[in-house]
Amino acid sequence: MKAPVPPLLCALALIVIALATSQPLVVAAALLGALALHHAAPPPHRLMLRIALISGLFIAVLNPFVAVEGDHVLFAGPNFWLIDFEVTSEEVLYGLVAGARLATAILATSAFLRLADPDRTQALASRVAPRSALTVALSARLAPTLRRDANGLRETLRLRGTGAERGRRAAIRQGTRLIEPLVASSLERGIDISEAMVARGYGAGRLTRLPEAPLQRNEQVALLCGVVGLVVAVVLLAGVAPYEIYPLADPIATSIAFVLAGLTLGVSVLAAGSLRTRP
Amino acid sequence: MTAIVTNDLRFRYRTDAPWSVAGASLQVEPGEIVLLEGESGSGKSTLMRVLAGLAPAFHGGEAAGEGLIAGVDLRTAQPAEIAQRAGFLFQDPETQVVMAEPLRDVAFSLQCHGAPAETILASARTALERINADHLIGRRIDQLSAGERQRVALAAVLAPEPALLLLDEPTAQLDDDSACELVGELRRLADLGLAIVIAEHRHDRVGHLTDRVIGLRHGSLVSPKTTVPLTPLASTPALTGPPLVALDSLTARRGERIVVRHATASLQPGQVAALLGPNGGGKSTLLRTLAGLEPTPDGRLLVDGLDLTASGAESRVPLVAFVPQDPGRTLLCDTVRDEVLLGPRTLGCDLAVAEQMLAALDLVHLADRNPRDCSVGERERVAIAAAFALSPQLLLLDEPTRGMDLAHRATLVRLVRKHAARGGCAIVATHDLDLARACADRRWLLVDGRLETAGETP
């Protein structure tokens, strides 16, 4: 597990870059960068990747049917209530960009949560926002605990013989069966963790801050990459490479877009390589 | 200053419920070790929580009476304020953990007590060394065994050196050597002036160091009962012929780590094996592998002539039934009865057996209660009843006596022997040597990933 600041800056830079521009090349670079960071983080990989892809694709597919903009008509169809069957290339492009933004945000956030040491993240939070430290601590502890509880409940189902049923319906039935105990367990766990913190003396007075361990060389490289990424984000926010999709999409392949996309992808891959967790 | 003074202290979880702590008047002096004994559900953990100021603060309910904890008034003080004077070890070490890494977790206690920053990590390391847990530094707590986690939790409680220690079953997950070391450390601390209250079912482990024993029945303080150790029941002569259970060069792994290599062993019908070994030795992983919850990278498992190596847990039941460590966290149903009957209903087993198990394990009066409202020991019994209700051939029990009083441990022994007498087999992973002696006729020792099966009765 790594110091929280380098992966935080890298993830933040990618999210801001993806949100700061509609330039497809740059957004695509941010998405690829987030994927690299996601693979550098410890498992589980597949679940978050699936969530990111499904969410992104959903937005990409939905946009052409709810937006009524763009000049290049690809398919002319009727309007049906809220759904617009006239699809333009700009709507498709905007949908792809929006989907990529969402997927980038999901992957980058998930990568940060899995890369950063939760204990040091908690210490950082108590330094930056002391009043939110308890919430951060609870969230940091609760997420993995609930994941373990969910696994335990699934195992109990198997041990009672209910996991033998196959098929989608059986899977849904089993999933539904887990909801209630999982909700009850999460409530119980939330109380347990806050009780444990208080029983350890949390909240009685000022918490002593532990001296932070110095960054390792690979963390320093990742930190530098994060800073460069944030500079790219600031450049984009300053409107250095403006890009409009509606009503007519600007040219995609411009030299400035290639430079910014290359820089985004380059620092992301370098950061991912530096932060990579070996099994 | 007196560590604990209470006068007619009372607490109940609901205003219409009977008192869970019913008029406790207690005085504990510095340097004194007091053992609190009572059956499962008698109110030991609740009394400890009230003394730590955590009930009613975190559990709701109603409190009455007076209490001073190291000079702090229970009626007016905040729980965190009491925690500065009284260290509290939860019954479930899983609950105790706040951080993800042992050194950080112990350091958290010191941070909360305002220890100087430059001394914290060294003090945390010393606390872990004192209970032989410094080798765990750097590992992730969620990947530690229950016993290892309990050691970390203990170090976190001991590190700030409070005036009073409230320990709820501190040795429940520890192997004998660790328990012995802990007991010595507690005596040393008491000699330095710490007051210690221990709730523990394992009197054999802590009884000799205590200055006083107080009984608790239905929330009231009473004279303690004389404890009688478990008596070994006559083992059934094992049947001859092919073994019912055979492990053939079986390898078990947890995640990517191989923890048991090429285990070869067998049990004839009617035999019970006690699986022994130090904390973190791989006992739970081996049982999980036998139950089908972990993949088998190498070797074979045969039960009743069937090769189960490739089948998952859902295909092994009801032939194999497993009670994992800390099963109370993962109970599924709204009532105790539904929980015990879930497996038999799903698999079409005889429901009468399930009803018999409810009665045998003293769960009838809890049958309509939500398992989450039960104590740790009661939840453990629910999970055990659910496993027995499947009438399995091979029964796997992982530390089944946690939170369980002597009477219920004796019941468990009887049930295991009865299961063996019917021709079934059982493997019981435990640190409770009394239990192992009483119910097992084979000893399987797991050390450094190797299974030694030469021993007879442990």
XYZ file of C-alpha atoms in Angstrom, chain B residues 20 22 49 54 74 133 165 170 210 272 342 374 402 415 417 419 441 449:
18
model
C -29.525 -7.377 31.580
C -29.594 -6.189 37.517
C -19.805 -2.565 28.159
C -20.328 2.024 25.909
C -20.424 6.736 34.623
C 2.978 -10.309 17.936
C -8.401 -3.307 31.927
C -9.089 -12.460 26.050
C -7.208 -14.206 39.630
C -13.088 -37.724 15.627
C -32.713 -23.395 6.297
C -28.211 -13.196 20.644
C -15.807 -19.396 21.474
C -23.300 -34.302 20.300
C -19.584 -38.286 20.247
C -22.457 -38.247 15.756
C -9.745 -39.844 19.601
C 2.205 -26.230 6.868
